[in-house]
mmCIF file of C-alpha atoms and ligand atoms in Angstrom:
data_model
loop_
_atom_site.group_PDB
_atom_site.id
_atom_site.type_symbol
_atom_site.label_atom_id
_atom_site.label_comp_id
_atom_site.label_asym_id
_atom_site.label_seq_id
_atom_site.Cartn_x
_atom_site.Cartn_y
_atom_site.Cartn_z
ATOM 1 C CA MET A 1 -63.441 -8.807 -0.997
ATOM 2 C CA HIS A 2 -64.318 -5.670 0.891
ATOM 3 C CA ARG A 3 -60.882 -5.559 2.385
ATOM 4 C CA LYS A 4 -59.175 -6.147 -0.926
ATOM 5 C CA SER A 5 -60.932 -3.253 -2.679
ATOM 6 C CA ALA A 6 -60.049 -0.952 0.189
ATOM 7 C CA VAL A 7 -56.405 -1.881 -0.235
ATOM 8 C CA LEU A 8 -56.699 -1.358 -3.988
ATOM 9 C CA LEU A 9 -58.271 2.053 -3.422
ATOM 10 C CA ALA A 10 -55.564 3.032 -0.993
ATOM 11 C CA SER A 11 -52.837 2.023 -3.375
ATOM 12 C CA ALA A 12 -54.535 3.844 -6.259
ATOM 13 C CA ALA A 13 -54.553 7.020 -4.161
ATOM 14 C CA LEU A 14 -50.875 6.503 -3.400
ATOM 15 C CA VAL A 15 -50.062 6.039 -7.064
ATOM 16 C CA ALA A 16 -51.846 9.292 -7.885
ATOM 17 C CA ALA A 17 -49.621 11.201 -5.455
ATOM 18 C CA GLN A 18 -46.437 9.650 -6.783
ATOM 19 C CA CYS A 19 -43.836 11.351 -8.921
ATOM 20 C CA THR A 20 -43.415 10.613 -12.600
ATOM 21 C CA ILE A 21 -40.685 8.137 -13.401
ATOM 22 C CA PRO A 22 -39.283 8.829 -16.874
ATOM 23 C CA GLU A 23 -39.291 5.811 -19.176
ATOM 24 C CA THR A 24 -35.855 6.435 -20.653
ATOM 25 C CA PRO A 25 -33.196 4.624 -18.671
ATOM 26 C CA LEU A 26 -30.401 6.704 -17.202
ATOM 27 C CA SER A 27 -26.850 6.502 -18.486
ATOM 28 C CA ASP A 28 -24.245 5.198 -16.036
ATOM 29 C CA THR A 29 -22.224 8.318 -16.793
ATOM 30 C CA ILE A 30 -23.380 11.663 -15.352
ATOM 31 C CA SER A 31 -21.053 14.430 -16.463
ATOM 32 C CA ALA A 32 -22.990 17.406 -15.100
ATOM 33 C CA PRO A 33 -21.360 18.122 -11.718
ATOM 34 C CA PHE A 34 -23.412 17.089 -8.703
ATOM 35 C CA ARG A 35 -23.444 16.815 -4.922
ATOM 36 C CA LEU A 36 -24.422 13.658 -3.127
ATOM 37 C CA GLN A 37 -27.059 13.701 -0.447
ATOM 38 C CA VAL A 38 -27.838 10.782 1.833
ATOM 39 C CA GLN A 39 -31.346 9.796 2.818
ATOM 40 C CA ASN A 40 -32.779 7.556 5.482
ATOM 41 C CA SER A 41 -35.985 9.183 6.588
ATOM 42 C CA SER A 42 -36.207 7.079 9.731
ATOM 43 C CA ARG A 43 -32.784 8.307 10.911
ATOM 44 C CA ALA A 44 -32.895 12.063 11.418
ATOM 45 C CA GLU A 45 -29.214 12.223 12.407
ATOM 46 C CA VAL A 46 -28.144 11.330 8.884
ATOM 47 C CA HIS A 47 -31.168 12.121 6.705
ATOM 48 C CA ASP A 48 -30.657 14.712 3.947
ATOM 49 C CA LYS A 49 -27.033 15.449 4.824
ATOM 50 C CA TYR A 50 -24.469 16.002 2.080
ATOM 51 C CA MET A 51 -21.270 14.091 1.435
ATOM 52 C CA ASN A 52 -18.038 15.937 2.240
ATOM 53 C CA LEU A 53 -14.541 15.002 1.094
ATOM 54 C CA PHE A 54 -11.716 15.004 3.628
ATOM 55 C CA LEU A 55 -8.097 14.980 2.474
ATOM 56 C CA ALA A 56 -6.170 11.960 3.770
ATOM 57 C CA GLY A 57 -2.723 10.500 3.139
ATOM 58 C CA GLY A 58 -1.516 10.144 -0.441
ATOM 59 C CA GLY A 59 -4.183 12.458 -1.804
ATOM 60 C CA ASP A 60 -7.005 10.058 -0.889
ATOM 61 C CA ARG A 61 -10.290 11.580 0.190
ATOM 62 C CA HIS A 62 -12.278 10.088 3.047
ATOM 63 C CA LEU A 63 -16.025 10.538 2.898
ATOM 64 C CA PHE A 64 -18.150 12.056 5.660
ATOM 65 C CA ILE A 65 -21.466 13.636 6.405
ATOM 66 C CA GLY A 66 -21.650 16.196 9.188
ATOM 67 C CA PRO A 67 -19.113 18.794 10.236
ATOM 68 C CA VAL A 68 -15.995 17.142 8.831
ATOM 69 C CA GLY A 69 -14.414 17.558 5.399
ATOM 70 C CA ASP A 70 -15.069 19.875 2.495
ATOM 71 C CA PRO A 71 -18.477 20.315 0.894
ATOM 72 C CA THR A 72 -18.016 18.968 -2.615
ATOM 73 C CA PHE A 73 -20.112 20.197 -5.513
ATOM 74 C CA ASP A 74 -18.415 18.731 -8.544
ATOM 75 C CA LEU A 75 -18.727 14.984 -8.373
ATOM 76 C CA THR A 76 -19.409 13.081 -11.590
ATOM 77 C CA LEU A 77 -20.314 9.488 -12.379
ATOM 78 C CA ILE A 78 -18.141 7.687 -14.923
ATOM 79 C CA ASP A 79 -19.209 4.163 -15.938
ATOM 80 C CA GLY A 80 -21.042 3.777 -12.632
ATOM 81 C CA VAL A 81 -18.081 5.010 -10.554
ATOM 82 C CA ILE A 82 -18.263 8.225 -8.492
ATOM 83 C CA ASN A 83 -15.371 10.476 -9.483
ATOM 84 C CA TRP A 84 -13.968 13.724 -8.184
ATOM 85 C CA VAL A 85 -11.975 14.771 -11.207
ATOM 86 C CA PRO A 86 -10.239 17.874 -9.737
ATOM 87 C CA GLY A 87 -8.563 15.630 -7.150
ATOM 88 C CA GLY A 88 -8.030 12.715 -9.521
ATOM 89 C CA VAL A 89 -9.886 10.331 -7.189
ATOM 90 C CA ARG A 90 -12.794 7.896 -7.474
ATOM 91 C CA ALA A 91 -14.911 5.929 -5.020
ATOM 92 C CA VAL A 92 -13.521 2.540 -4.053
ATOM 93 C CA ILE A 93 -14.073 0.062 -1.256
ATOM 94 C CA GLY A 94 -11.267 -1.395 0.803
ATOM 95 C CA GLY A 95 -9.445 -1.229 4.085
ATOM 96 C CA GLU A 96 -10.415 -0.746 7.708
ATOM 97 C CA PHE A 97 -12.469 -3.950 7.703
ATOM 98 C CA SER A 98 -14.503 -4.119 10.881
ATOM 99 C CA GLU A 99 -14.566 -7.507 12.630
ATOM 100 C CA VAL A 100 -17.661 -6.510 14.560
ATOM 101 C CA ASP A 101 -20.072 -5.867 11.680
ATOM 102 C CA HIS A 102 -18.010 -6.954 8.649
ATOM 103 C CA THR A 103 -18.244 -3.518 7.032
ATOM 104 C CA THR A 104 -15.437 -2.053 4.910
ATOM 105 C CA LYS A 105 -14.514 1.548 4.197
ATOM 106 C CA LEU A 106 -15.873 3.419 1.162
ATOM 107 C CA PHE A 107 -13.474 6.216 0.197
ATOM 108 C CA MET A 108 -11.919 7.966 -2.811
ATOM 109 C CA THR A 109 -8.464 7.395 -4.221
ATOM 110 C CA GLY A 110 -6.463 7.678 -7.429
ATOM 111 C CA ARG A 111 -5.041 4.183 -6.865
ATOM 112 C CA GLY A 112 -6.407 1.013 -8.388
ATOM 113 C CA ASP A 113 -8.477 -0.394 -5.504
ATOM 114 C CA PRO A 114 -11.680 -2.190 -6.549
ATOM 115 C CA ARG A 115 -14.360 0.364 -7.312
ATOM 116 C CA ALA A 116 -17.815 0.808 -5.873
ATOM 117 C CA ILE A 117 -20.232 0.446 -8.805
ATOM 118 C CA PHE A 118 -23.538 2.315 -8.833
ATOM 119 C CA GLU A 119 -26.501 2.529 -11.170
ATOM 120 C CA PRO A 120 -28.403 5.807 -11.499
ATOM 121 C CA THR A 121 -32.101 5.168 -10.989
ATOM 122 C CA TYR A 122 -35.183 7.392 -10.928
ATOM 123 C CA ALA A 123 -37.235 7.294 -7.738
ATOM 124 C CA CYS A 124 -39.688 9.439 -5.827
ATOM 125 C CA ASN A 125 -38.246 11.659 -3.105
ATOM 126 C CA PRO A 126 -39.409 10.232 0.261
ATOM 127 C CA ASP A 127 -39.608 13.807 1.613
ATOM 128 C CA ASP A 128 -41.879 14.840 -1.258
ATOM 129 C CA PRO A 129 -43.348 11.867 -3.136
ATOM 130 C CA THR A 130 -44.386 14.094 -6.046
ATOM 131 C CA GLU A 131 -40.753 14.937 -6.762
ATOM 132 C CA THR A 132 -38.603 12.706 -8.949
ATOM 133 C CA GLN A 133 -35.012 12.241 -7.869
ATOM 134 C CA VAL A 134 -32.015 10.380 -9.242
ATOM 135 C CA GLU A 135 -30.503 7.889 -6.820
ATOM 136 C CA LEU A 136 -27.221 6.056 -7.146
ATOM 137 C CA ARG A 137 -28.205 2.462 -6.402
ATOM 138 C CA PHE A 138 -25.299 0.432 -5.151
ATOM 139 C CA ILE A 139 -24.704 -2.581 -7.414
ATOM 140 C CA THR A 140 -21.466 -4.200 -6.340
ATOM 141 C CA TRP A 141 -17.990 -3.931 -4.958
ATOM 142 C CA GLN A 142 -15.949 -4.656 -8.078
ATOM 143 C CA ASN A 143 -14.822 -8.308 -8.257
ATOM 144 C CA GLN A 144 -17.123 -9.261 -5.386
ATOM 145 C CA PRO A 145 -20.597 -10.839 -5.310
ATOM 146 C CA ALA A 146 -23.320 -8.314 -6.214
ATOM 147 C CA GLY A 147 -25.435 -6.808 -3.471
ATOM 148 C CA GLY A 148 -24.894 -5.256 -0.098
ATOM 149 C CA TYR A 149 -25.435 -1.595 0.546
ATOM 150 C CA ILE A 150 -23.754 1.651 1.524
ATOM 151 C CA CYS A 151 -24.146 2.746 5.127
ATOM 152 C CA VAL A 152 -22.809 5.473 7.388
ATOM 153 C CA ARG A 153 -21.630 5.082 10.948
ATOM 154 C CA HIS A 154 -20.620 7.514 13.627
ATOM 155 C CA ALA A 155 -16.998 8.671 13.313
ATOM 156 C CA PHE A 156 -15.691 11.746 15.164
ATOM 157 C CA ASP A 157 -16.797 15.329 15.919
ATOM 158 C CA GLY A 158 -20.414 14.452 15.213
ATOM 159 C CA SER A 159 -19.657 13.168 11.728
ATOM 160 C CA HIS A 160 -20.521 9.845 10.056
ATOM 161 C CA GLU A 161 -18.208 7.976 7.687
ATOM 162 C CA PHE A 162 -19.230 5.899 4.667
ATOM 163 C CA ARG A 163 -18.986 2.093 4.729
ATOM 164 C CA TYR A 164 -19.942 -0.917 2.637
ATOM 165 C CA TYR A 165 -22.199 -3.555 4.170
ATOM 166 C CA PRO A 166 -21.760 -6.874 2.312
ATOM 167 C CA PRO A 167 -24.580 -9.077 0.989
ATOM 168 C CA GLY A 168 -25.756 -11.911 3.231
ATOM 169 C CA ASN A 169 -24.452 -10.146 6.315
ATOM 170 C CA ASP A 170 -26.587 -9.635 9.409
ATOM 171 C CA LEU A 171 -24.054 -8.362 11.904
ATOM 172 C CA ILE A 172 -24.663 -5.077 13.684
ATOM 173 C CA ASP A 173 -22.185 -3.146 15.782
ATOM 174 C CA VAL A 174 -24.499 -2.063 18.597
ATOM 175 C CA SER A 175 -22.076 0.612 19.764
ATOM 176 C CA ARG A 176 -22.127 2.310 16.358
ATOM 177 C CA GLU A 177 -24.621 0.865 13.973
ATOM 178 C CA CYS A 178 -23.939 1.388 10.288
ATOM 179 C CA ILE A 179 -27.107 3.078 9.007
ATOM 180 C CA GLN A 180 -28.209 2.163 5.503
ATOM 181 C CA VAL A 181 -28.511 5.213 3.272
ATOM 182 C CA THR A 182 -29.771 6.074 -0.192
ATOM 183 C CA LEU A 183 -27.376 8.241 -2.218
ATOM 184 C CA VAL A 184 -29.178 11.004 -4.095
ATOM 185 C CA VAL A 185 -27.733 13.049 -6.961
ATOM 186 C CA ARG A 186 -28.319 16.767 -6.412
ATOM 187 C CA PRO A 187 -27.370 19.573 -8.831
ATOM 188 C CA SER A 188 -24.087 21.179 -7.815
ATOM 189 C CA GLY A 189 -25.764 24.413 -6.687
ATOM 190 C CA SER A 190 -28.135 22.749 -4.258
ATOM 191 C CA GLY A 191 -28.097 22.322 -0.533
ATOM 192 C CA PRO A 192 -26.502 24.168 2.321
ATOM 193 C CA VAL A 193 -22.777 24.413 2.674
ATOM 194 C CA THR A 194 -21.989 22.379 5.741
ATOM 195 C CA SER A 195 -19.584 24.106 8.017
ATOM 196 C CA THR A 196 -16.335 22.289 8.307
ATOM 197 C CA THR A 197 -13.908 21.778 11.144
ATOM 198 C CA GLY A 198 -10.649 23.640 11.457
ATOM 199 C CA SER A 199 -8.980 20.677 9.830
ATOM 200 C CA VAL A 200 -10.198 21.972 6.515
ATOM 201 C CA SER A 201 -7.267 24.385 6.437
ATOM 202 C CA SER A 202 -4.938 21.497 5.767
ATOM 203 C CA SER A 203 -7.447 19.458 3.855
ATOM 204 C CA THR A 204 -8.415 21.918 1.167
ATOM 205 C CA PRO A 205 -6.270 21.695 -1.913
ATOM 206 C CA THR A 206 -4.894 25.125 -2.648
ATOM 207 C CA SER A 207 -6.203 27.072 -5.588
ATOM 208 C CA THR A 208 -8.289 24.288 -7.090
ATOM 209 C CA PRO A 209 -11.549 25.956 -7.958
ATOM 210 C CA ILE A 210 -14.208 24.378 -5.803
ATOM 211 C CA THR A 211 -16.621 23.944 -8.649
ATOM 212 C CA SER A 212 -14.273 23.284 -11.511
ATOM 213 C CA SER A 213 -15.622 20.769 -13.948
ATOM 214 C CA THR A 214 -15.025 19.771 -17.485
ATOM 215 C CA THR A 215 -17.968 21.863 -18.588
ATOM 216 C CA SER A 216 -17.400 25.087 -16.651
ATOM 217 C CA THR A 217 -15.353 27.822 -18.215
ATOM 218 C CA ALA A 218 -12.630 29.752 -16.437
ATOM 219 C CA PRO A 219 -13.794 32.943 -14.761
ATOM 220 C CA THR A 220 -13.546 36.184 -16.663
ATOM 221 C CA SER A 221 -10.769 38.572 -15.789
ATOM 222 C CA THR A 222 -10.705 42.149 -16.960
ATOM 223 C CA GLY A 223 -7.785 43.625 -15.087
ATOM 224 C CA THR A 224 -9.073 47.018 -14.031
ATOM 225 C CA PRO A 225 -6.759 47.853 -11.139
ATOM 226 C CA GLY A 226 -8.042 49.693 -8.125
ATOM 227 C CA ALA A 227 -11.643 48.492 -8.433
ATOM 228 C CA PHE A 228 -13.416 46.701 -5.615
ATOM 229 C CA ALA A 229 -16.986 46.412 -4.402
ATOM 230 C CA ASP A 230 -17.768 48.816 -1.570
ATOM 231 C CA MET A 231 -19.584 46.832 1.118
ATOM 232 C CA THR A 232 -19.525 49.463 3.867
ATOM 233 C CA PRO A 233 -23.292 50.021 3.496
ATOM 234 C CA LEU A 234 -23.590 46.370 4.570
ATOM 235 C CA GLY A 235 -21.200 46.829 7.488
ATOM 236 C CA PHE A 236 -18.109 45.251 5.924
ATOM 237 C CA ARG A 237 -14.926 47.106 5.029
ATOM 238 C CA PHE A 238 -12.571 46.094 2.236
ATOM 239 C CA LEU A 239 -9.086 45.111 3.418
ATOM 240 C CA GLY A 240 -7.515 44.338 0.051
ATOM 241 C CA CYS A 241 -6.609 41.480 -2.234
ATOM 242 C CA ALA A 242 -5.224 38.729 0.008
ATOM 243 C CA PRO A 243 -2.996 35.858 -1.120
ATOM 244 C CA GLU A 244 -3.859 32.184 -0.791
ATOM 245 C CA GLU A 245 -1.124 29.676 0.030
ATOM 246 C CA ARG A 246 0.164 29.390 -3.524
ATOM 247 C CA ARG A 247 0.905 33.120 -3.617
ATOM 248 C CA VAL A 248 3.023 33.186 -0.456
ATOM 249 C CA VAL A 249 6.593 32.314 -1.327
ATOM 250 C CA PRO A 250 8.114 30.533 0.460
ATOM 251 C CA SER A 251 4.865 28.945 1.541
ATOM 252 C CA ASP A 252 3.993 29.829 5.129
ATOM 253 C CA PHE A 253 1.617 26.955 5.913
ATOM 254 C CA PRO A 254 -0.681 24.788 3.881
ATOM 255 C CA GLY A 255 -4.186 25.935 3.492
ATOM 256 C CA ARG A 256 -6.708 28.575 2.865
ATOM 257 C CA THR A 257 -6.513 32.120 4.111
ATOM 258 C CA LEU A 258 -10.092 31.980 5.464
ATOM 259 C CA PRO A 259 -10.381 28.257 6.102
ATOM 260 C CA SER A 260 -13.451 27.877 8.263
ATOM 261 C CA VAL A 261 -16.296 27.715 5.778
ATOM 262 C CA VAL A 262 -16.695 27.830 2.033
ATOM 263 C CA TRP A 263 -19.776 28.363 -0.073
ATOM 264 C CA SER A 264 -19.729 28.207 -3.822
ATOM 265 C CA SER A 265 -22.359 29.714 -6.062
ATOM 266 C CA GLY A 266 -23.042 30.316 -9.720
ATOM 267 C CA THR A 267 -24.689 33.592 -8.725
ATOM 268 C CA LEU A 268 -22.179 34.903 -6.206
ATOM 269 C CA THR A 269 -21.960 38.588 -5.314
ATOM 270 C CA ASN A 270 -19.840 40.191 -2.601
ATOM 271 C CA ALA A 271 -23.015 41.165 -0.768
ATOM 272 C CA ALA A 272 -24.262 37.563 -0.788
ATOM 273 C CA CYS A 273 -20.908 36.412 0.616
ATOM 274 C CA MET A 274 -20.934 39.072 3.379
ATOM 275 C CA SER A 275 -24.392 37.994 4.434
ATOM 276 C CA PHE A 276 -23.499 34.290 4.260
ATOM 277 C CA CYS A 277 -20.411 34.675 6.477
ATOM 278 C CA SER A 278 -22.134 37.070 8.817
ATOM 279 C CA ASN A 279 -25.111 34.731 9.270
ATOM 280 C CA ALA A 280 -22.702 31.866 9.887
ATOM 281 C CA GLY A 281 -21.098 33.906 12.698
ATOM 282 C CA TYR A 282 -17.839 34.953 11.023
ATOM 283 C CA ILE A 283 -16.199 38.369 10.915
ATOM 284 C CA TYR A 284 -13.999 37.878 7.846
ATOM 285 C CA ALA A 285 -15.488 37.195 4.430
ATOM 286 C CA GLY A 286 -13.686 36.820 1.137
ATOM 287 C CA THR A 287 -14.667 36.111 -2.449
ATOM 288 C CA GLU A 288 -12.457 34.186 -4.864
ATOM 289 C CA TRP A 289 -12.425 32.672 -8.353
ATOM 290 C CA SER A 290 -15.691 34.460 -9.226
ATOM 291 C CA ARG A 291 -17.823 31.945 -7.339
ATOM 292 C CA GLU A 292 -16.330 31.037 -3.977
ATOM 293 C CA CYS A 293 -17.154 32.647 -0.651
ATOM 294 C CA TRP A 294 -14.800 31.896 2.259
ATOM 295 C CA CYS A 295 -15.278 32.794 5.925
ATOM 296 C CA ALA A 296 -13.237 32.724 9.133
ATOM 297 C CA ASN A 297 -12.739 34.611 12.368
ATOM 298 C CA SER A 298 -9.013 35.157 11.894
ATOM 299 C CA TYR A 299 -6.299 34.866 9.298
ATOM 300 C CA ALA A 300 -2.522 34.613 9.406
ATOM 301 C CA ALA A 301 -0.374 37.744 9.330
ATOM 302 C CA THR A 302 1.411 36.322 6.295
ATOM 303 C CA ARG A 303 -1.883 36.557 4.391
ATOM 304 C CA GLN A 304 -2.374 40.265 5.106
ATOM 305 C CA PRO A 305 -3.145 41.998 1.800
ATOM 306 C CA ALA A 306 -0.978 44.833 0.485
ATOM 307 C CA THR A 307 -2.341 48.390 0.387
ATOM 308 C CA THR A 308 -1.068 49.455 -3.014
ATOM 309 C CA VAL A 309 -3.449 50.145 -5.890
ATOM 310 C CA ALA A 310 -1.345 47.773 -7.999
ATOM 311 C CA SER A 311 -1.976 44.874 -5.587
ATOM 312 C CA LEU A 312 -5.700 45.061 -6.359
ATOM 313 C CA ALA A 313 -5.099 43.971 -9.946
ATOM 314 C CA ASN A 314 -4.884 40.361 -8.742
ATOM 315 C CA CYS A 315 -8.531 40.439 -7.682
ATOM 316 C CA ASN A 316 -9.995 40.983 -11.121
ATOM 317 C CA PHE A 317 -12.360 38.026 -11.635
ATOM 318 C CA VAL A 318 -15.884 39.192 -12.303
ATOM 319 C CA CYS A 319 -18.383 37.739 -9.795
ATOM 320 C CA SER A 320 -20.450 34.850 -11.120
ATOM 321 C CA GLY A 321 -23.575 36.745 -10.020
ATOM 322 C CA ALA A 322 -22.686 40.395 -10.757
ATOM 323 C CA ALA A 323 -21.154 41.571 -14.029
ATOM 324 C CA GLY A 324 -19.874 44.859 -12.636
ATOM 325 C CA GLU A 325 -18.147 43.491 -9.541
ATOM 326 C CA TYR A 326 -14.947 41.652 -8.728
ATOM 327 C CA CYS A 327 -14.872 38.452 -6.662
ATOM 328 C CA GLY A 328 -11.199 37.717 -6.068
ATOM 329 C CA GLY A 329 -8.880 36.055 -8.543
ATOM 330 C CA ASP A 330 -6.937 32.861 -9.089
ATOM 331 C CA ALA A 331 -5.670 32.102 -5.569
ATOM 332 C CA TRP A 332 -6.427 35.719 -4.555
ATOM 333 C CA LEU A 333 -9.196 36.651 -2.176
ATOM 334 C CA SER A 334 -11.185 39.923 -2.115
ATOM 335 C CA LEU A 335 -10.984 40.230 1.667
ATOM 336 C CA TYR A 336 -13.543 42.016 3.844
ATOM 337 C CA GLU A 337 -13.884 42.514 7.584
ATOM 338 C CA LYS A 338 -17.069 43.112 9.524
ATOM 339 C CA CYS A 339 -17.125 46.600 11.045
ATOM 340 C CA GLU A 340 -17.784 46.972 14.745
ATOM 341 C CA VAL A 341 -21.367 47.846 15.494
ATOM 342 C CA GLY A 342 -21.613 51.602 16.082
ATOM 343 C CA GLY A 343 -17.976 52.111 15.062
ATOM 344 C CA PRO A 344 -16.557 53.607 11.886
ATOM 345 C CA CYS A 345 -16.780 51.512 8.737
ATOM 346 C CA GLU A 346 -14.162 52.569 6.210
ATOM 347 C CA ASN A 347 -12.361 50.693 3.477
ATOM 348 C CA VAL A 348 -8.577 50.577 3.584
ATOM 349 C CA VAL A 349 -7.042 53.399 1.539
ATOM 350 C CA PHE A 350 -4.948 52.145 -1.369
ATOM 351 C CA THR A 351 -2.084 54.288 -2.618
HETATM 352 C C1 NAG B 401 -32.465 3.134 7.657
HETATM 353 O O1 NAG B 401 -31.418 2.465 8.327
HETATM 354 C C2 NAG B 401 -31.797 1.274 8.979
HETATM 355 C C3 NAG B 401 -30.565 0.759 9.692
HETATM 356 O O2 NAG B 401 -29.562 0.459 8.786
HETATM 357 C C4 NAG B 401 -32.352 0.283 7.985
HETATM 358 O O3 NAG B 401 -32.790 -0.875 8.659
HETATM 359 C C5 NAG B 401 -33.490 0.902 7.211
HETATM 360 O O4 NAG B 401 -33.895 0.036 6.189
HETATM 361 C C6 NAG B 401 -33.051 2.212 6.598
HETATM 362 N N1 NAG B 401 -34.167 2.856 5.980
HETATM 363 C C7 NAG B 401 -34.101 3.364 4.757
HETATM 364 C C8 NAG B 401 -35.354 3.993 4.248
HETATM 365 O O5 NAG B 401 -33.099 3.346 4.085
#
């Protein structure tokens, strides 16, 4: 009796600290763009990391957490299936079956492989039990018995890849255990932008806006030539309006001009991009498509911007976070270089 009331008291206290779960059920379609975060609070190496997409053969995207692939902000859920509309791919299960633990790969493709079906569900955030979060609960691998779960296991370069662990299974690969994870829907603006490996240069589709979605509108262009944001007070000099792959004809190589890291923001300014790249240890920073910030420590000679006033007209998209400032254009990058400490810091002269 005594013991029972203590337990009841303890659970009442727990309930009081819990988040509020809305009564209205969630739709199995989420059209507002989101990122996916994984949680397993007992596994620090994977907890709270965000899903990246990595371009593979045939336009497929393989799914990773950690320093591999492209941070992806514009996922949607359509009838319980995770979609990345800009790439025309959706999450499926199939292939690379592992004999050791009977797991199968979860990836994204435009082909007809059986889908992974999820159900959005409200839950309390284990990191902050007062906060309500939306989780994608795994329901089934299409045409297979319901159940099982999504897990991640160590892949390469410190990354983990996504797998499906079937129902009724109890096999574990001791050399690389597949860690069960909860998938959490996060608004597209949330979370850090994971730095990506050099492979991103060939894995980033050219000129697709990183955050394009059915609801976002195209950036504004005004076409005032010769205008650029002066960042010399912040220690960055303007080099010009640099072409992305699509603008170099014939194409020199596939990929981004500043391929190392990208950050996308609905409130981007050139200053915010300079500070982001600088803090991430890069000397080149470039803004593009109003809302993208790209960084690298070098770029190809074929991507060197012109020095004519006319060339600046291509970088005429108003920054998503500053009405009076330009942040690149469509496949054009407003390119800046960090000035040497103590040295001169002057923008290129355009004639
Ligand atoms: C974390 O992963 C382990 C190994 O897969 C699993 O046993 C455990 O239930 C997971 N914990 C959570 C909270 O998902």
